[in-house]
Amino acid sequence: DAGVIQSPRHEVTEMGQEVTLRCKLISGHNSLFWYRQTMMRGLELLIYFNNNVPIDDSGMPEDRFSAKMPNASFSTLKIQPSEPRDSAVYFCASTLYFNGATDTQYFGPGTRLTVL
Amino acid sequence: DAKTTQPPSMDCAEGRAANLPCNHSTISGNEYVYWYRQIHSQGPQYIIHGLKNNETNEMASLIITEDRKSSTLILPHATLRDTAVYYCIVINNYGQNFVFGPGTRLSVLP
């Protein structure tokens, strides 16, 4: 299995531009998580989905951020408009089905976003 | 909501056991203890988890105290490739509060 795939691996953009990060789940997994990691705040959960349905988006920082799962194996995280403070490494992770504490998450390699 | 505290950094000699402590004194009965690690520039990697019994897998052992207020992750024979940040987190049956703290930066020294 190829594992969780994220693209792009690096993204540099200018303030005000729209940014779209992509994630492909491990085949057969039904839960998808988006995280953001910065030096200041560490690793933060932004949102997670079960079977394409957003379950908890309380970590999404503001309306500029949106996440979707157009199908069972793919997700996007969009930032519009982007700001310099959005600069971070964004990880997605997947698991079989997140219905409790016994499910481990498999993380992708991350997308390093720099907003100038 | 249980929170965890870990020492910010530790050193370990290559080939020796690395014992990483974690305090979770406010853990509740339905919360599991999970350990992940993050090697530089990579995504976090699952290591092990447990509820109240000690657990062992091919990577590590997890020792949870009887009162469940603390735990220790043991890497029995640390190698240079085990140098990473190790995160101890607690999570309940509903998957809530999946919060990574600052973790422990383990340096395995030759």
Short mmCIF file of C-alpha atoms in Angstrom, two decimals:
data_model
loop_
_atom_site.label_atom_id
_atom_site.label_comp_id
_atom_site.label_asym_id
_atom_site.label_seq_id
_atom_site.Cartn_x
_atom_site.Cartn_y
_atom_site.Cartn_z
CA ASP A 1 0.00 0.00 0.00
CA ALA A 2 1.27 3.47 -0.87
CA GLY A 3 0.14 4.99 2.40
CA VAL A 4 -1.50 8.38 2.76
CA ILE A 5 -0.56 10.61 -0.16
CA GLN A 6 -0.46 14.38 0.08
CA SER A 7 0.12 16.98 -2.58
CA PRO A 8 1.80 19.27 -3.11
CA ARG A 9 4.69 18.57 -0.73
CA HIS A 10 5.69 22.22 -0.75
CA GLU A 11 3.63 25.28 -1.58
CA VAL A 12 4.74 28.89 -1.63
CA THR A 13 2.11 31.52 -2.29
CA GLU A 14 1.42 35.16 -1.72
CA MET A 15 -0.98 36.59 0.81
CA GLY A 16 -4.52 36.73 -0.49
CA GLN A 17 -4.18 33.80 -2.87
CA GLU A 18 -6.27 30.65 -2.64
CA VAL A 19 -4.45 27.50 -1.58
CA THR A 20 -5.70 23.95 -2.02
CA LEU A 21 -4.07 21.02 -0.28
CA ARG A 22 -4.90 17.48 -1.30
CA CYS A 23 -4.95 14.15 0.45
CA LYS A 24 -5.59 10.59 -0.68
CA LEU A 25 -6.57 8.10 2.00
CA ILE A 26 -5.20 4.61 2.37
CA SER A 27 -7.38 2.22 0.39
CA GLY A 28 -10.19 0.86 2.56
CA HIS A 29 -9.95 3.59 5.18
CA ASN A 30 -13.08 5.59 5.95
CA SER A 31 -11.88 8.30 8.31
CA LEU A 32 -9.79 11.30 7.39
CA PHE A 33 -8.10 13.89 9.61
CA TRP A 34 -6.47 17.23 8.82
CA TYR A 35 -3.79 18.62 11.18
CA ARG A 36 -1.66 21.73 11.21
CA GLN A 37 1.79 21.91 12.81
CA THR A 38 3.70 25.04 13.74
CA MET A 39 6.57 25.69 16.10
CA MET A 40 4.38 27.89 18.28
CA ARG A 41 1.28 25.71 18.56
CA GLY A 42 2.54 22.21 17.87
CA LEU A 43 0.29 19.70 16.14
CA GLU A 44 -3.38 20.73 16.08
CA LEU A 45 -6.37 18.77 14.83
CA LEU A 46 -8.37 20.91 12.40
CA ILE A 47 -11.18 18.61 11.31
CA TYR A 48 -12.03 14.95 10.81
CA PHE A 49 -14.47 12.99 8.66
CA ASN A 50 -16.12 9.61 8.93
CA ASN A 51 -17.52 8.20 5.68
CA ASN A 52 -17.18 11.57 3.96
CA VAL A 53 -19.16 13.36 6.68
CA PRO A 54 -17.43 16.03 8.80
CA ILE A 55 -17.71 14.98 12.43
CA ASP A 56 -15.71 17.59 14.32
CA ASP A 57 -14.54 20.84 12.75
CA SER A 58 -14.02 22.71 16.00
CA GLY A 59 -10.33 23.05 15.25
CA MET A 60 -10.81 24.90 11.98
CA PRO A 61 -9.37 28.32 12.73
CA GLU A 62 -11.84 30.48 10.81
CA ASP A 63 -14.09 30.73 7.80
CA ARG A 64 -11.15 31.12 5.47
CA PHE A 65 -10.53 27.40 5.95
CA SER A 66 -12.76 24.75 4.41
CA ALA A 67 -12.37 21.00 3.98
CA LYS A 68 -14.27 18.58 1.80
CA MET A 69 -14.36 14.93 0.87
CA PRO A 70 -15.77 14.77 -2.67
CA ASN A 71 -15.41 10.99 -2.57
CA ALA A 72 -14.48 8.26 -0.14
CA SER A 73 -10.78 8.29 -0.89
CA PHE A 74 -9.92 11.94 -1.41
CA SER A 75 -10.03 15.19 0.53
CA THR A 76 -9.12 18.82 0.02
CA LEU A 77 -8.29 21.56 2.50
CA LYS A 78 -8.75 25.02 1.05
CA ILE A 79 -7.59 28.35 2.45
CA GLN A 80 -9.09 31.44 0.85
CA PRO A 81 -7.69 34.03 1.20
CA SER A 82 -4.38 32.86 2.61
CA GLU A 83 -2.45 34.87 5.20
CA PRO A 84 1.17 34.68 6.39
CA ARG A 85 0.03 33.23 9.72
CA ASP A 86 -1.30 30.20 7.84
CA SER A 87 2.28 29.16 7.12
CA ALA A 88 2.70 25.69 8.62
CA VAL A 89 3.03 22.03 7.78
CA TYR A 90 -0.35 20.49 7.09
CA PHE A 91 -0.77 16.76 7.65
CA CYS A 92 -3.62 14.48 6.81
CA ALA A 93 -4.12 11.08 8.37
CA SER A 94 -6.50 8.21 7.80
CA THR A 95 -7.83 5.26 9.73
CA LEU A 96 -10.30 2.48 9.13
CA TYR A 97 -13.24 4.10 10.90
CA PHE A 98 -12.85 6.47 13.79
CA ASN A 99 -15.46 5.39 16.28
CA GLY A 100 -13.32 5.37 19.34
CA ALA A 101 -9.97 5.20 20.92
CA THR A 102 -8.85 1.91 19.45
CA ASP A 103 -8.20 3.20 15.97
CA THR A 104 -4.70 4.25 15.06
CA GLN A 105 -4.04 6.95 12.53
CA TYR A 106 -1.67 6.75 9.59
CA PHE A 107 -0.16 10.09 8.67
CA GLY A 108 0.90 11.41 5.31
CA PRO A 109 4.24 13.15 4.68
CA GLY A 110 2.71 16.62 5.02
CA THR A 111 2.51 19.76 2.90
CA ARG A 112 4.78 22.63 3.89
CA LEU A 113 2.88 25.86 3.17
CA THR A 114 4.59 29.22 3.10
CA VAL A 115 2.47 32.33 2.65
CA LEU A 116 4.50 35.42 1.85
CA ASP B 1 -10.36 16.47 29.39
CA ALA B 2 -7.17 14.68 30.27
CA LYS B 3 -3.94 16.41 29.49
CA THR B 4 -0.46 14.98 29.48
CA THR B 5 2.91 16.28 30.62
CA GLN B 6 6.22 14.99 29.35
CA PRO B 7 9.84 16.05 29.85
CA PRO B 8 10.88 18.29 26.95
CA SER B 9 13.99 16.30 26.12
CA MET B 10 15.95 13.16 26.96
CA ASP B 11 19.16 11.50 25.86
CA CYS B 12 19.80 7.79 25.56
CA ALA B 13 22.88 5.81 24.59
CA GLU B 14 22.57 3.64 21.50
CA GLY B 15 21.73 0.05 22.40
CA ARG B 16 20.36 0.95 25.80
CA ALA B 17 16.71 1.06 26.81
CA ALA B 18 14.97 4.41 26.45
CA ASN B 19 12.31 5.02 29.09
CA LEU B 20 10.02 7.93 28.28
CA PRO B 21 7.64 9.00 31.04
CA CYS B 22 4.24 10.62 30.70
CA ASN B 23 1.99 12.04 33.35
CA HIS B 24 -1.78 11.97 32.78
CA SER B 25 -3.08 12.45 36.29
CA THR B 26 -6.56 13.58 35.20
CA ILE B 27 -7.22 10.65 32.89
CA SER B 28 -10.73 9.24 33.08
CA GLY B 29 -11.85 5.66 32.92
CA ASN B 30 -12.72 5.56 29.24
CA GLU B 31 -9.56 7.24 28.00
CA TYR B 32 -6.74 5.39 26.28
CA VAL B 33 -3.08 6.30 26.35
CA TYR B 34 -1.51 6.56 22.93
CA TRP B 35 2.09 7.07 21.89
CA TYR B 36 3.19 8.48 18.55
CA ARG B 37 6.55 9.68 17.38
CA GLN B 38 7.65 12.14 14.74
CA ILE B 39 10.98 11.83 13.06
CA HIS B 40 12.26 15.10 11.66
CA SER B 41 10.19 16.38 8.71
CA GLN B 42 7.97 13.31 8.60
CA GLY B 43 4.38 12.72 9.65
CA PRO B 44 3.73 11.26 13.11
CA GLN B 45 3.95 7.50 13.38
CA TYR B 46 1.86 5.31 15.67
CA ILE B 47 3.83 3.32 18.24
CA ILE B 48 1.49 1.72 20.77
CA HIS B 49 -1.57 2.31 22.90
CA GLY B 50 -3.23 0.89 26.03
CA LEU B 51 -6.07 1.29 28.48
CA LYS B 52 -4.88 -0.19 31.76
CA ASN B 53 -2.84 -3.29 31.02
CA ASN B 54 0.77 -3.19 29.96
CA GLU B 55 1.21 -3.62 26.22
CA THR B 56 4.06 -4.77 24.01
CA ASN B 57 4.54 -4.83 20.27
CA GLU B 58 7.45 -5.06 17.88
CA MET B 59 8.36 -1.43 18.44
CA ALA B 60 7.98 -0.81 22.15
CA SER B 61 6.42 -1.62 25.49
CA LEU B 62 3.92 0.51 27.36
CA ILE B 63 3.78 0.36 31.14
CA ILE B 64 0.72 1.99 32.73
CA THR B 65 0.62 2.46 36.50
CA GLU B 66 -2.17 0.81 38.41
CA ASP B 67 -3.87 4.14 39.12
CA ARG B 68 -3.42 5.03 35.42
CA LYS B 69 -2.08 8.45 36.28
CA SER B 70 1.18 7.90 34.49
CA SER B 71 2.80 5.66 31.93
CA THR B 72 6.21 4.86 30.49
CA LEU B 73 7.11 4.05 26.93
CA ILE B 74 10.08 1.72 26.69
CA LEU B 75 12.21 1.31 23.59
CA PRO B 76 14.22 -1.76 24.64
CA HIS B 77 17.29 -1.25 22.47
CA ALA B 78 17.37 2.30 21.16
CA THR B 79 19.03 2.96 17.81
CA LEU B 80 20.05 6.21 16.14
CA ARG B 81 16.91 5.95 14.00
CA ASP B 82 14.79 6.25 17.15
CA THR B 83 15.83 9.89 17.52
CA ALA B 84 12.50 11.72 17.28
CA VAL B 85 9.87 13.65 19.19
CA TYR B 86 7.64 11.28 21.16
CA TYR B 87 4.07 12.26 21.92
CA CYS B 88 1.93 10.83 24.68
CA ILE B 89 -1.77 11.61 24.23
CA VAL B 90 -5.03 10.48 25.77
CA ILE B 91 -8.21 9.98 23.84
CA ASN B 92 -11.67 8.91 24.82
CA ASN B 93 -14.02 6.42 23.24
CA TYR B 94 -15.54 9.11 21.10
CA GLY B 95 -12.25 10.13 19.57
CA GLN B 96 -12.44 13.53 21.15
CA ASN B 97 -9.63 15.67 22.37
CA PHE B 98 -7.01 14.23 20.09
CA VAL B 99 -4.48 16.85 21.18
CA PHE B 100 -0.74 16.49 20.71
CA GLY B 101 1.31 18.31 23.32
CA PRO B 102 4.93 19.39 22.79
CA GLY B 103 6.21 15.84 23.40
CA THR B 104 9.67 14.64 24.43
CA ARG B 105 12.58 15.09 22.09
CA LEU B 106 14.62 11.88 22.40
CA SER B 107 18.19 11.98 21.19
CA VAL B 108 19.89 8.61 20.82
CA LEU B 109 23.61 9.11 21.07
CA PRO B 110 26.29 6.87 19.53
#
